[in-house]
Tab-separated table of C-alpha atoms and ligand atoms in Angstrom:
chain	number	residue	atom	x	y	z
N	1	MET	CA	-7.782	-4.377	55.714
N	2	ASN	CA	-6.183	-7.745	54.914
N	3	PHE	CA	-3.447	-6.069	52.368
N	4	GLN	CA	-1.545	-8.936	50.258
N	5	THR	CA	1.054	-8.740	47.499
N	6	TYR	CA	-0.626	-8.246	44.254
N	7	ASN	CA	-0.637	-11.287	41.316
N	8	PRO	CA	-1.344	-9.715	38.345
N	9	PRO	CA	-3.854	-11.718	35.898
N	10	LYS	CA	-1.841	-13.557	32.780
N	11	ARG	CA	-3.198	-11.490	29.347
N	12	ILE	CA	-2.040	-12.178	26.181
N	13	LEU	CA	-1.516	-8.372	25.306
N	14	MET	CA	-3.426	-7.959	22.105
N	15	GLY	CA	-4.106	-3.949	22.394
N	16	PRO	CA	-1.501	-0.996	21.055
N	17	GLY	CA	0.396	-1.597	24.092
N	18	PRO	CA	1.524	-2.337	26.300
N	19	SER	CA	2.821	-5.782	24.665
N	20	ASN	CA	3.833	-9.304	26.179
N	21	ILE	CA	7.343	-8.814	27.796
N	22	ASN	CA	9.594	-11.807	27.279
N	23	PRO	CA	10.422	-13.677	30.714
N	24	ARG	CA	14.162	-12.711	30.007
N	25	VAL	CA	13.246	-9.106	30.394
N	26	LEU	CA	11.108	-10.099	33.072
N	27	ASN	CA	13.818	-11.187	34.846
N	28	ALA	CA	16.358	-8.349	34.173
N	29	LEU	CA	14.249	-6.115	35.643
N	30	ALA	CA	14.525	-8.265	39.213
N	31	LYS	CA	18.214	-7.923	39.847
N	32	PRO	CA	19.870	-6.137	42.102
N	33	THR	CA	19.292	-2.075	42.210
N	34	ILE	CA	22.929	-0.142	42.166
N	35	GLY	CA	23.999	3.408	42.624
N	36	HIS	CA	22.959	5.575	39.226
N	37	LEU	CA	26.492	6.819	39.389
N	38	ASP	CA	27.793	3.476	40.076
N	39	PRO	CA	30.955	2.883	37.371
N	40	GLN	CA	29.342	-0.494	36.455
N	41	PHE	CA	26.372	1.870	35.651
N	42	ILE	CA	27.563	4.017	33.532
N	43	VAL	CA	28.825	0.785	31.510
N	44	LEU	CA	25.842	-0.313	31.096
N	45	MET	CA	24.288	3.500	29.994
N	46	ASP	CA	26.630	2.903	27.319
N	47	GLU	CA	25.670	-0.395	25.651
N	48	ILE	CA	21.859	0.998	26.014
N	49	LYS	CA	23.303	3.797	23.799
N	50	GLN	CA	24.937	1.472	21.734
N	51	LEU	CA	21.923	-1.275	21.334
N	52	LEU	CA	19.556	1.799	20.757
N	53	LYS	CA	22.036	3.055	17.672
N	54	TYR	CA	21.603	-0.018	16.516
N	55	ALA	CA	17.845	-0.359	17.002
N	56	PHE	CA	17.627	3.110	15.361
N	57	GLN	CA	19.949	2.131	12.835
N	58	THR	CA	21.962	5.582	13.736
N	59	GLU	CA	25.093	7.040	14.547
N	60	ASN	CA	23.944	9.991	16.050
N	61	ASP	CA	25.892	10.874	19.453
N	62	VAL	CA	23.044	11.946	21.576
N	63	THR	CA	20.529	8.289	21.743
N	64	PHE	CA	19.341	7.509	25.063
N	65	PRO	CA	16.396	6.973	26.685
N	66	VAL	CA	14.571	9.583	28.408
N	67	SER	CA	13.356	8.401	32.183
N	68	ALA	CA	8.740	8.650	31.359
N	69	PRO	CA	7.311	7.086	28.914
N	70	GLY	CA	6.380	8.252	25.077
N	71	SER	CA	5.203	11.343	26.105
N	72	THR	CA	7.977	12.643	27.232
N	73	GLY	CA	10.031	11.990	24.559
N	74	MET	CA	7.367	13.437	22.313
N	75	GLU	CA	7.691	16.208	24.207
N	76	THR	CA	11.482	16.372	25.167
N	77	CYS	CA	11.930	16.404	20.894
N	78	LEU	CA	9.000	19.523	20.109
N	79	VAL	CA	10.592	21.539	23.715
N	80	ASN	CA	14.313	21.554	22.521
N	81	LEU	CA	13.578	22.111	18.928
N	82	ILE	CA	10.746	24.793	18.933
N	83	GLU	CA	11.046	28.408	19.624
N	84	PRO	CA	8.810	30.586	20.498
N	85	GLY	CA	7.662	32.313	16.967
N	86	GLU	CA	8.419	29.880	14.635
N	87	LYS	CA	6.078	27.628	12.717
N	88	VAL	CA	5.674	24.006	13.031
N	89	ILE	CA	4.018	22.114	9.780
N	90	VAL	CA	2.506	19.127	12.064
N	91	CYS	CA	0.445	16.435	10.499
N	92	VAL	CA	-2.591	15.094	11.892
N	93	ASN	CA	-3.734	11.637	10.804
N	94	GLY	CA	-4.835	10.678	14.373
N	95	VAL	CA	-4.242	11.233	18.260
N	96	PHE	CA	-0.832	11.261	17.818
N	97	GLY	CA	-0.166	13.888	15.319
N	98	GLY	CA	-2.732	15.863	17.413
N	99	ARG	CA	-1.188	15.610	20.407
N	100	MET	CA	2.083	17.197	18.406
N	101	LYS	CA	0.269	19.731	17.762
N	102	ASP	CA	-0.965	20.866	21.237
N	103	ILE	CA	2.468	20.666	22.454
N	104	VAL	CA	3.715	23.161	19.499
N	105	GLU	CA	0.997	25.448	21.206
N	106	ARG	CA	2.052	25.048	24.533
N	107	CYS	CA	5.664	25.531	23.469
N	108	SER	CA	4.201	28.663	21.470
N	109	GLY	CA	4.824	28.073	18.147
N	110	ILE	CA	2.282	28.399	15.091
N	111	PRO	CA	1.255	24.863	14.119
N	112	ILE	CA	0.619	24.402	10.009
N	113	VAL	CA	-1.637	21.176	10.261
N	114	VAL	CA	-1.795	19.190	7.614
N	115	SER	CA	-4.169	16.585	8.200
N	116	GLU	CA	-5.821	13.337	6.733
N	117	ASP	CA	-8.550	11.519	7.475
N	118	TRP	CA	-7.817	8.571	10.032
N	119	GLY	CA	-6.462	5.551	8.698
N	120	LYS	CA	-5.104	7.010	5.854
N	121	ALA	CA	-1.181	7.376	5.455
N	122	ILE	CA	-0.018	11.694	5.151
N	123	ASN	CA	-0.547	12.520	1.624
N	124	PRO	CA	3.251	13.456	0.507
N	125	GLU	CA	1.690	16.200	-2.010
N	126	LYS	CA	-0.794	17.690	0.548
N	127	PHE	CA	2.346	18.439	2.504
N	128	GLU	CA	4.731	19.479	-0.181
N	129	ALA	CA	2.172	22.247	-0.751
N	130	ALA	CA	1.727	23.136	2.756
N	131	LEU	CA	5.683	23.781	2.815
N	132	SER	CA	5.377	25.564	-0.252
N	133	GLU	CA	2.931	28.019	1.379
N	134	ASN	CA	4.853	28.417	4.195
N	135	THR	CA	8.890	29.371	3.371
N	136	ASP	CA	9.357	30.626	6.746
N	137	ALA	CA	8.651	27.079	8.658
N	138	LYS	CA	11.799	25.198	9.676
N	139	ILE	CA	9.823	22.217	11.106
N	140	THR	CA	8.078	19.360	10.040
N	141	ALA	CA	6.357	16.895	12.839
N	142	PHE	CA	4.492	13.568	11.752
N	143	VAL	CA	4.068	10.386	13.222
N	144	HIS	CA	5.566	7.144	11.571
N	145	ALA	CA	3.307	4.710	12.678
N	146	GLU	CA	-0.231	6.166	14.221
N	147	THR	CA	-1.325	3.752	16.915
N	148	SER	CA	-4.874	5.252	16.992
N	149	THR	CA	-5.787	4.063	13.160
N	150	GLY	CA	-3.562	1.417	12.356
N	151	ALA	CA	-1.680	3.284	9.236
N	152	LEU	CA	2.131	4.308	8.430
N	153	SER	CA	2.838	6.633	6.492
N	154	ASP	CA	5.914	6.981	4.061
N	155	VAL	CA	8.731	8.496	6.869
N	156	LYS	CA	11.086	8.613	4.121
N	157	THR	CA	9.451	10.041	1.562
N	158	LEU	CA	8.360	13.059	4.092
N	159	ALA	CA	12.083	13.681	5.208
N	160	GLU	CA	13.349	13.846	1.991
N	161	ILE	CA	10.320	16.668	0.982
N	162	SER	CA	11.147	18.458	4.156
N	163	ARG	CA	14.653	18.787	3.384
N	164	LYS	CA	14.218	19.707	0.111
N	165	HIS	CA	12.280	22.701	2.487
N	166	GLY	CA	15.328	22.997	4.076
N	167	CYS	CA	13.552	22.010	7.471
N	168	LEU	CA	14.176	20.002	10.527
N	169	THR	CA	12.119	16.740	11.056
N	170	ILE	CA	10.892	15.683	14.325
N	171	VAL	CA	9.530	11.688	14.193
N	172	ASP	CA	7.462	9.738	16.566
N	173	THR	CA	8.250	6.285	15.838
N	174	VAL	CA	6.746	4.947	19.584
N	175	THR	CA	5.090	1.673	17.543
N	176	SER	CA	7.673	1.502	14.664
N	177	LEU	CA	10.794	0.959	16.140
N	178	GLY	CA	11.570	-2.600	15.737
N	179	GLY	CA	8.701	-3.568	13.813
N	180	SER	CA	8.692	-1.565	10.494
N	181	GLU	CA	11.218	-0.517	8.942
N	182	LEU	CA	13.144	2.693	9.746
N	183	LYS	CA	16.850	3.683	9.397
N	184	ILE	CA	17.138	7.533	10.928
N	185	ASP	CA	20.730	7.969	9.194
N	186	GLU	CA	19.629	6.598	5.699
N	187	TRP	CA	16.496	8.413	5.675
N	188	GLU	CA	18.359	11.601	7.701
N	189	LEU	CA	15.629	12.397	10.083
N	190	ASP	CA	16.515	15.003	13.153
N	191	ALA	CA	15.032	14.357	16.846
N	192	VAL	CA	12.871	11.153	16.735
N	193	TYR	CA	11.337	9.306	19.644
N	194	SER	CA	9.982	5.532	20.570
N	195	GLY	CA	8.483	4.163	23.516
N	196	THR	CA	9.341	0.881	24.711
N	197	GLN	CA	5.966	-0.927	25.611
N	198	LYS	CA	5.449	-1.711	21.452
N	199	CYS	CA	7.511	-3.796	19.840
N	200	LEU	CA	10.534	-3.787	22.203
N	201	SER	CA	8.377	-5.436	24.233
N	202	CYS	CA	9.929	-3.600	27.599
N	203	PRO	CA	7.292	-2.708	30.046
N	204	PRO	CA	6.453	1.169	29.648
N	205	GLY	CA	7.951	4.004	31.211
N	206	LEU	CA	11.394	4.670	29.110
N	207	SER	CA	11.107	6.680	25.741
N	208	PRO	CA	14.566	6.105	23.699
N	209	VAL	CA	15.269	9.660	21.777
N	210	THR	CA	17.645	9.610	19.184
N	211	PHE	CA	18.698	13.891	17.793
N	212	SER	CA	20.437	14.877	14.265
N	213	ASP	CA	23.661	16.573	14.976
N	214	LYS	CA	21.777	19.124	12.897
N	215	ALA	CA	19.070	19.308	15.377
N	216	ILE	CA	22.126	19.314	18.523
N	217	HIS	CA	23.392	22.502	15.973
N	218	LYS	CA	19.785	24.404	16.586
N	219	ILE	CA	18.969	23.141	20.506
N	220	LYS	CA	23.201	24.022	21.041
N	221	ASN	CA	21.811	27.968	19.469
N	222	ARG	CA	18.864	28.201	20.746
N	223	LYS	CA	17.758	32.270	21.943
N	224	THR	CA	15.600	30.978	24.951
N	225	LYS	CA	16.317	28.466	26.926
N	226	VAL	CA	14.135	25.401	26.762
N	227	GLN	CA	10.954	25.987	28.756
N	228	SER	CA	11.372	22.911	30.673
N	229	TRP	CA	13.991	21.714	32.820
N	230	PHE	CA	13.726	17.988	32.998
N	231	MET	CA	13.562	17.945	29.488
N	232	ASP	CA	16.075	20.519	28.889
N	233	LEU	CA	18.927	18.429	26.308
N	234	ASN	CA	21.603	20.775	27.293
N	235	LEU	CA	21.505	19.714	30.986
N	236	VAL	CA	20.093	15.794	30.544
N	237	LEU	CA	23.666	15.362	28.431
N	238	GLY	CA	25.370	16.015	31.653
N	239	TYR	CA	24.164	12.385	32.733
N	240	TRP	CA	23.651	10.718	29.398
N	241	GLY	CA	26.202	12.060	27.443
N	242	SER	CA	29.486	10.955	26.328
N	243	GLY	CA	32.779	10.723	28.568
N	244	SER	CA	33.538	9.165	31.284
N	245	LYS	CA	32.344	12.246	33.786
N	246	ARG	CA	28.522	12.192	34.400
N	247	SER	CA	26.595	14.277	36.878
N	248	TYR	CA	23.687	13.991	38.848
N	249	HIS	CA	20.714	14.423	36.418
N	250	HIS	CA	17.339	12.940	37.607
N	251	THR	CA	17.643	9.372	39.781
N	252	ALA	CA	17.592	7.618	36.568
N	253	PRO	CA	14.960	4.207	36.691
N	254	ILE	CA	18.304	1.688	37.089
N	255	ASN	CA	15.707	-1.530	37.298
N	256	SER	CA	13.565	-0.364	34.185
N	257	LEU	CA	17.006	0.692	32.666
N	258	TYR	CA	18.218	-3.257	33.114
N	259	GLY	CA	15.304	-4.864	31.544
N	260	LEU	CA	15.417	-2.454	28.170
N	261	HIS	CA	19.052	-3.701	27.944
N	262	GLU	CA	18.079	-6.756	27.973
N	263	ALA	CA	15.432	-6.499	25.541
N	264	LEU	CA	17.310	-4.464	23.360
N	265	LEU	CA	19.594	-7.751	23.123
N	266	ILE	CA	17.274	-9.880	22.174
N	267	LEU	CA	16.108	-7.414	19.625
N	268	HIS	CA	20.258	-7.511	18.762
N	269	GLU	CA	19.694	-10.950	18.299
N	270	GLU	CA	17.203	-11.263	16.345
N	271	GLY	CA	18.612	-9.222	13.675
N	272	ILE	CA	16.557	-5.729	12.977
N	273	GLU	CA	15.750	-6.734	9.809
N	274	ASN	CA	14.653	-10.104	10.606
N	275	SER	CA	12.037	-8.597	13.603
N	276	TRP	CA	11.405	-6.372	10.390
N	277	LYS	CA	10.069	-9.125	8.567
N	278	ARG	CA	8.835	-11.171	11.493
N	279	HIS	CA	6.384	-8.548	12.040
N	280	LEU	CA	5.483	-7.310	8.478
N	281	GLU	CA	4.522	-11.377	8.370
N	282	ASN	CA	2.679	-11.919	10.869
N	283	GLY	CA	0.050	-8.738	10.283
N	284	ASN	CA	-0.028	-10.337	6.322
N	285	ILE	CA	-0.766	-13.667	8.387
N	286	PHE	CA	-3.171	-12.614	10.505
N	287	CYS	CA	-5.454	-9.981	7.910
N	288	ASN	CA	-5.960	-12.980	5.397
N	289	GLU	CA	-7.169	-15.404	8.774
N	290	ILE	CA	-9.522	-12.733	9.903
N	291	GLU	CA	-11.119	-12.611	5.610
N	292	LYS	CA	-11.666	-15.758	6.765
N	293	ILE	CA	-14.098	-15.046	8.981
N	294	GLY	CA	-15.318	-12.399	7.690
N	295	LEU	CA	-13.642	-10.022	9.195
N	296	SER	CA	-11.459	-7.075	7.488
N	297	PRO	CA	-8.961	-4.509	8.336
N	298	PHE	CA	-10.100	-0.965	8.007
N	299	VAL	CA	-6.701	0.360	6.740
N	300	LYS	CA	-5.838	-0.595	2.537
N	301	LYS	CA	-2.473	-2.712	2.307
N	302	GLU	CA	-0.342	-0.472	1.245
N	303	GLU	CA	-0.767	1.550	4.450
N	304	ARG	CA	-1.703	-0.504	6.898
N	305	LEU	CA	0.318	-1.011	9.431
N	306	SER	CA	1.556	-5.180	10.502
N	307	GLN	CA	1.941	-4.750	14.124
N	308	LEU	CA	-1.503	-2.524	14.775
N	309	ILE	CA	-4.319	-3.977	12.780
N	310	SER	CA	-7.134	-1.908	12.989
N	311	VAL	CA	-10.423	-4.656	12.618
N	312	THR	CA	-13.650	-3.086	11.088
N	313	VAL	CA	-16.312	-3.763	13.881
N	314	PRO	CA	-19.423	-5.900	11.740
N	315	GLU	CA	-22.600	-4.108	11.205
N	316	LYS	CA	-24.373	-6.019	14.279
N	317	ALA	CA	-21.562	-6.988	17.032
N	318	ASP	CA	-21.487	-5.744	20.430
N	319	GLU	CA	-18.027	-3.647	19.797
N	320	THR	CA	-17.593	-3.800	23.735
N	321	GLY	CA	-19.338	-7.104	24.343
N	322	VAL	CA	-16.356	-8.621	22.292
N	323	ARG	CA	-13.682	-7.121	23.406
N	324	THR	CA	-14.657	-8.061	27.130
N	325	ASN	CA	-15.356	-11.543	26.626
N	326	LEU	CA	-12.204	-11.855	25.111
N	327	LEU	CA	-10.613	-10.379	28.206
N	328	LYS	CA	-12.987	-12.584	30.094
N	329	ASN	CA	-12.865	-15.934	28.804
N	330	TYR	CA	-9.141	-16.102	26.862
N	331	ASN	CA	-6.979	-13.791	28.616
N	332	ILE	CA	-6.977	-11.657	25.124
N	333	GLU	CA	-6.563	-7.557	25.892
N	334	ILE	CA	-7.382	-6.374	22.582
N	335	GLY	CA	-8.125	-2.351	22.122
N	336	ALA	CA	-11.183	-0.159	21.112
N	337	GLY	CA	-11.141	2.214	18.775
N	338	LEU	CA	-9.920	6.020	19.667
N	339	GLY	CA	-11.669	9.454	19.295
N	340	ALA	CA	-13.145	9.445	15.233
N	341	LEU	CA	-12.755	5.389	15.114
N	342	ALA	CA	-14.395	4.588	18.642
N	343	GLY	CA	-17.125	2.033	17.948
N	344	LYS	CA	-15.923	1.609	14.463
N	345	VAL	CA	-12.629	-0.617	15.126
N	346	TRP	CA	-11.013	-2.682	17.101
N	347	ARG	CA	-7.321	-2.395	17.533
N	348	VAL	CA	-5.288	-5.423	17.749
N	349	GLY	CA	-1.145	-5.249	18.334
N	350	LEU	CA	0.680	-7.872	17.460
N	351	MET	CA	3.874	-6.376	18.512
N	352	GLY	CA	7.459	-7.784	19.931
N	353	HIS	CA	7.326	-10.676	22.379
N	354	THR	CA	3.244	-11.014	21.413
N	355	SER	CA	4.121	-11.282	17.177
N	356	ASN	CA	3.847	-14.798	16.605
N	357	ILE	CA	1.769	-17.588	15.035
N	358	ASN	CA	0.121	-19.336	18.386
N	359	ASN	CA	-1.176	-15.846	19.331
N	360	ILE	CA	-2.539	-15.232	16.095
N	361	ASN	CA	-4.507	-18.685	15.975
N	362	LEU	CA	-5.545	-17.464	19.656
N	363	CYS	CA	-7.327	-14.480	18.909
N	364	VAL	CA	-8.676	-15.180	15.540
N	365	ASN	CA	-10.443	-18.541	17.184
N	366	ALA	CA	-11.805	-16.512	19.912
N	367	LEU	CA	-13.338	-13.427	17.669
N	368	SER	CA	-14.479	-16.185	15.771
N	369	LYS	CA	-16.159	-18.011	18.456
N	370	GLU	CA	-17.517	-15.014	20.037
N	371	LEU	CA	-19.421	-13.158	16.575
N	372	SER	CA	-20.907	-16.294	16.582
N	373	SER	CA	-22.305	-16.826	19.606
M	401	PLP	C1	1.909	6.909	18.685
M	401	PLP	C2	2.007	7.144	19.507
M	401	PLP	N1	2.656	8.090	20.206
M	401	PLP	C3	3.030	8.495	21.341
M	401	PLP	C4	2.520	7.535	22.050
M	401	PLP	C5	2.648	8.578	23.771
M	401	PLP	O1	3.160	7.038	24.043
M	401	PLP	P1	3.064	6.606	26.157
M	401	PLP	O2	1.880	6.484	26.398
M	401	PLP	O3	4.354	5.577	26.240
M	401	PLP	O4	3.159	7.890	26.451
M	401	PLP	C6	2.217	6.540	22.127
M	401	PLP	C7	1.541	5.336	22.805
M	401	PLP	O5	0.258	4.323	23.177
M	401	PLP	C8	2.040	6.146	20.981
M	401	PLP	O6	1.365	5.166	19.816
């Protein structure tokens, strides 16, 4: 066989992630690799931690990127906080809440599920009722931005209710970090994970996490060992913790971290509030524009994400055909519905570097042409 260097096509990534990568990040990824214990690399690690604290709006000491995708951030939070036999109130309004429940079971925890229809935010009253009925639960878990449906839950209120009932919170911010208002310290969230391939516009494969002092206290006082060696914070922090002495835990993905540093720098330059505002404004523009061509957003406005919009597929439209043609004829990737929403919605991402007027126009025009042909 005649193998050749791989040259990927240039796509406009308007699906549920990854989003398009800023050329500055791509350049950073191509810089020369150095050792993961090189003193110069430690300097970079410390800057990444500072920049992540800014992105998360936190002063938490334990804030760093796990060397693996968002799902590993999810497992890191759950396996460290949950001990066998502990009850966890888990909210499920889409695919990712469902995954949290699965992991709770794998940690030998007892999930108490608060379910909501797909496409809706978690209902704070139902959530509080579950807490009142399960006073022995000490942990709650929920998704801020449910990428599988496009619904945004009110994390601030859910965290307030959790605190009132003496629970620690585990929060999925994979799609919200950088794209929706998120204030870890002000909202007093305890164990939070995210991903790099959504509103940070980095390649996938890293999962920023942050833990409050309360969460770290629980982890340090566990009666049982964390069942995962790789994700055990007590061990990882020997490498990512503070102080000048860092010991080998695993070989960090050095070049990916160059990329994350640059992406966080770009976010810092834009300003976190400006980034939230840009996502919100572009989400609103997109929804207005699709309404003009006879389409409608699946999620009601008050509970709708701006960076991931589920669009109801019109009755006579060919759901797969439209997506395929968008890719083939316009180089635009949009996502299909998942699970209960398969065939019913398209998922359009306006995340990070992808979230701009030009892409909105290209996508709406392409949808309009494909739907009328
Ligand atoms: C809300 C949410 N949580 C978790 C994940 C899992 O992240 P990853 O695919 O990087 O493992 C995703 C990925 O799309 C997500 O959207």
